[in-house]
mmCIF file of C-alpha atoms in Angstrom:
data_model
loop_
_atom_site.group_PDB
_atom_site.id
_atom_site.type_symbol
_atom_site.label_atom_id
_atom_site.label_comp_id
_atom_site.label_asym_id
_atom_site.label_seq_id
_atom_site.Cartn_x
_atom_site.Cartn_y
_atom_site.Cartn_z
ATOM 1 C CA MET J 611 6.557 38.503 -18.707
ATOM 2 C CA THR J 612 7.081 34.364 -18.816
ATOM 3 C CA MET J 613 5.429 32.413 -16.029
ATOM 4 C CA THR J 614 7.271 29.920 -15.483
ATOM 5 C CA LEU J 615 4.683 26.992 -13.387
ATOM 6 C CA GLU J 616 6.293 24.791 -9.796
ATOM 7 C CA ARG J 617 6.381 20.833 -10.615
ATOM 8 C CA THR J 618 4.944 19.964 -6.603
ATOM 9 C CA ALA J 619 5.885 16.466 -5.761
ATOM 10 C CA VAL J 620 4.079 13.475 -6.304
ATOM 11 C CA ARG J 621 3.067 11.738 -3.276
ATOM 12 C CA VAL J 622 1.787 8.497 -1.945
ATOM 13 C CA GLU J 623 -1.255 9.486 0.914
ATOM 14 C CA LEU J 624 -3.092 6.859 2.990
ATOM 15 C CA LEU J 625 -6.883 7.730 4.193
ATOM 16 C CA VAL J 626 -5.864 7.966 7.973
ATOM 17 C CA ASP J 627 -8.830 9.120 11.321
ATOM 18 C CA HIS J 628 -11.107 10.649 8.093
ATOM 19 C CA GLY J 629 -7.999 12.979 6.536
ATOM 20 C CA TRP J 630 -5.104 12.454 3.984
ATOM 21 C CA PHE J 631 -2.004 11.501 5.580
ATOM 22 C CA ALA J 632 1.307 11.475 2.978
ATOM 23 C CA VAL J 633 3.259 8.741 3.630
ATOM 24 C CA CYS J 634 6.227 9.243 0.834
ATOM 25 C CA GLU J 635 6.997 10.314 -2.558
ATOM 26 C CA LEU J 636 5.894 8.377 -5.609
ATOM 27 C CA SER J 637 9.019 8.027 -6.363
ATOM 28 C CA ASP J 638 10.548 6.241 -3.955
ATOM 29 C CA LEU J 639 8.135 3.051 -4.742
ATOM 30 C CA ILE J 640 9.343 0.451 -7.648
ATOM 31 C CA PRO J 641 6.398 -1.289 -9.507
ATOM 32 C CA GLY J 642 5.633 -4.504 -8.288
ATOM 33 C CA ARG J 643 7.799 -4.166 -4.635
ATOM 34 C CA GLY J 644 6.762 -2.844 -0.926
ATOM 35 C CA VAL J 645 7.932 -0.598 1.222
ATOM 36 C CA ALA J 646 7.255 0.014 4.735
ATOM 37 C CA ALA J 647 5.942 3.565 6.438
ATOM 38 C CA LEU J 648 4.733 4.691 9.821
ATOM 39 C CA LEU J 649 1.897 6.445 10.320
ATOM 40 C CA PRO J 650 1.293 9.293 12.871
ATOM 41 C CA ASP J 651 0.372 6.026 15.598
ATOM 42 C CA GLY J 652 3.246 4.659 15.309
ATOM 43 C CA THR J 653 1.308 1.556 12.700
ATOM 44 C CA GLN J 654 3.443 0.163 10.181
ATOM 45 C CA VAL J 655 1.838 -0.198 7.148
ATOM 46 C CA ALA J 656 2.951 -1.660 3.740
ATOM 47 C CA ILE J 657 2.822 -0.010 0.612
ATOM 48 C CA PHE J 658 2.534 -1.706 -2.710
ATOM 49 C CA LEU J 659 2.645 0.163 -6.564
ATOM 50 C CA ASP J 660 1.622 -2.211 -9.198
ATOM 51 C CA ARG J 661 2.929 -2.731 -12.847
ATOM 52 C CA ALA J 662 -0.344 -0.461 -13.375
ATOM 53 C CA GLY J 663 0.872 2.308 -11.237
ATOM 54 C CA GLN J 664 -2.164 1.979 -8.606
ATOM 55 C CA ALA J 665 -1.224 2.459 -5.003
ATOM 56 C CA TYR J 666 -2.429 -0.114 -2.037
ATOM 57 C CA ALA J 667 -1.185 0.001 2.115
ATOM 58 C CA ILE J 668 -2.299 -2.973 4.530
ATOM 59 C CA ASP J 669 -0.315 -3.572 7.848
ATOM 60 C CA ASN J 670 3.296 -4.225 7.239
ATOM 61 C CA ARG J 671 2.781 -7.215 10.359
ATOM 62 C CA ASP J 672 1.783 -10.665 9.145
ATOM 63 C CA PRO J 673 -0.810 -11.574 11.815
ATOM 64 C CA PHE J 674 0.887 -15.671 11.003
ATOM 65 C CA THR J 675 3.868 -14.650 12.498
ATOM 66 C CA GLY J 676 3.944 -11.644 14.188
ATOM 67 C CA ALA J 677 6.777 -10.815 12.273
ATOM 68 C CA TYR J 678 6.916 -6.577 10.093
ATOM 69 C CA VAL J 679 7.419 -8.585 6.732
ATOM 70 C CA LEU J 680 4.733 -7.840 4.251
ATOM 71 C CA SER J 681 6.321 -5.102 2.475
ATOM 72 C CA ARG J 682 8.986 -7.638 1.218
ATOM 73 C CA GLY J 683 5.910 -10.134 -0.090
ATOM 74 C CA LEU J 684 5.640 -10.410 -3.607
ATOM 75 C CA LEU J 685 2.838 -9.537 -5.439
ATOM 76 C CA GLY J 686 0.501 -11.360 -7.935
ATOM 77 C CA SER J 687 -2.992 -10.851 -8.699
ATOM 78 C CA VAL J 688 -5.947 -14.117 -8.738
ATOM 79 C CA GLN J 689 -9.131 -13.565 -10.416
ATOM 80 C CA GLU J 690 -7.935 -9.715 -11.092
ATOM 81 C CA ARG J 691 -7.719 -9.227 -7.606
ATOM 82 C CA PRO J 692 -4.444 -7.535 -5.843
ATOM 83 C CA PHE J 693 -1.995 -9.226 -3.979
ATOM 84 C CA VAL J 694 0.930 -9.599 -1.284
ATOM 85 C CA ALA J 695 2.434 -12.986 -0.281
ATOM 86 C CA SER J 696 3.861 -13.089 2.884
ATOM 87 C CA PRO J 697 7.991 -13.902 2.513
ATOM 88 C CA LEU J 698 8.063 -16.152 5.308
ATOM 89 C CA LEU J 699 4.507 -18.632 5.379
ATOM 90 C CA LYS J 700 3.460 -17.518 1.747
ATOM 91 C CA GLN J 701 -0.532 -16.631 2.860
ATOM 92 C CA ARG J 702 -1.731 -14.620 -0.098
ATOM 93 C CA PHE J 703 -3.526 -10.712 1.606
ATOM 94 C CA ASP J 704 -5.997 -9.321 -0.765
ATOM 95 C CA LEU J 705 -4.635 -5.409 -1.062
ATOM 96 C CA GLU J 706 -7.663 -4.093 -1.719
ATOM 97 C CA THR J 707 -9.902 -5.541 1.390
ATOM 98 C CA GLY J 708 -6.626 -7.090 3.937
ATOM 99 C CA ARG J 709 -8.258 -10.254 3.960
ATOM 100 C CA CYS J 710 -6.027 -13.186 3.780
ATOM 101 C CA LEU J 711 -7.000 -15.657 0.557
ATOM 102 C CA ASP J 712 -5.546 -18.888 2.305
ATOM 103 C CA ASP J 713 -7.429 -18.504 5.714
ATOM 104 C CA GLU J 714 -11.096 -16.808 5.412
ATOM 105 C CA GLY J 715 -11.005 -16.174 9.172
ATOM 106 C CA VAL J 716 -7.885 -13.856 9.155
ATOM 107 C CA ALA J 717 -7.052 -10.608 7.553
ATOM 108 C CA VAL J 718 -4.827 -7.505 8.366
ATOM 109 C CA GLN J 719 -6.198 -3.124 8.002
ATOM 110 C CA ALA J 720 -5.788 -2.005 4.375
ATOM 111 C CA TYR J 721 -6.038 1.759 3.948
ATOM 112 C CA ALA J 722 -7.397 3.584 1.109
ATOM 113 C CA ALA J 723 -4.235 4.715 -0.630
ATOM 114 C CA ARG J 724 -4.021 7.924 -3.656
ATOM 115 C CA ILE J 725 -1.525 9.341 -5.547
ATOM 116 C CA ASP J 726 -1.554 13.155 -5.112
ATOM 117 C CA ASP J 727 0.102 14.914 -7.663
ATOM 118 C CA GLY J 728 -0.951 18.364 -6.025
ATOM 119 C CA VAL J 729 -3.380 18.656 -9.356
ATOM 120 C CA SER J 730 -5.850 15.788 -9.308
ATOM 121 C CA ALA J 731 -5.778 12.963 -6.733
ATOM 122 C CA GLN J 732 -6.528 9.243 -7.888
ATOM 123 C CA VAL J 733 -7.714 7.232 -5.151
ATOM 124 C CA ALA J 734 -7.446 3.727 -5.058
#
């Protein structure tokens, strides 16, 4: 008798309201680019996968313009801290904390993100 293992989808999940919420499949993400997703409460988030395979999520709304565009921003790093630069006015937001690197009084919500393969989960 041979046993076949069923492969489960690899998902990106965010910690929302004290529980993990699947926002997309890992295959939906392209390293170095972002996508937008909706949370159950209607909040738009920007989800990123860096070239090392680490997932990040922050609010998609640019606080300087009010536009929902951060998912279209450019990824980079400064002092080994990952950031996204807004595509509009180019302010940089730390992907781990949501803090604006160009204006210390401004921040966006950052979310804990993990990649779940159904066996083990990698948490950011």
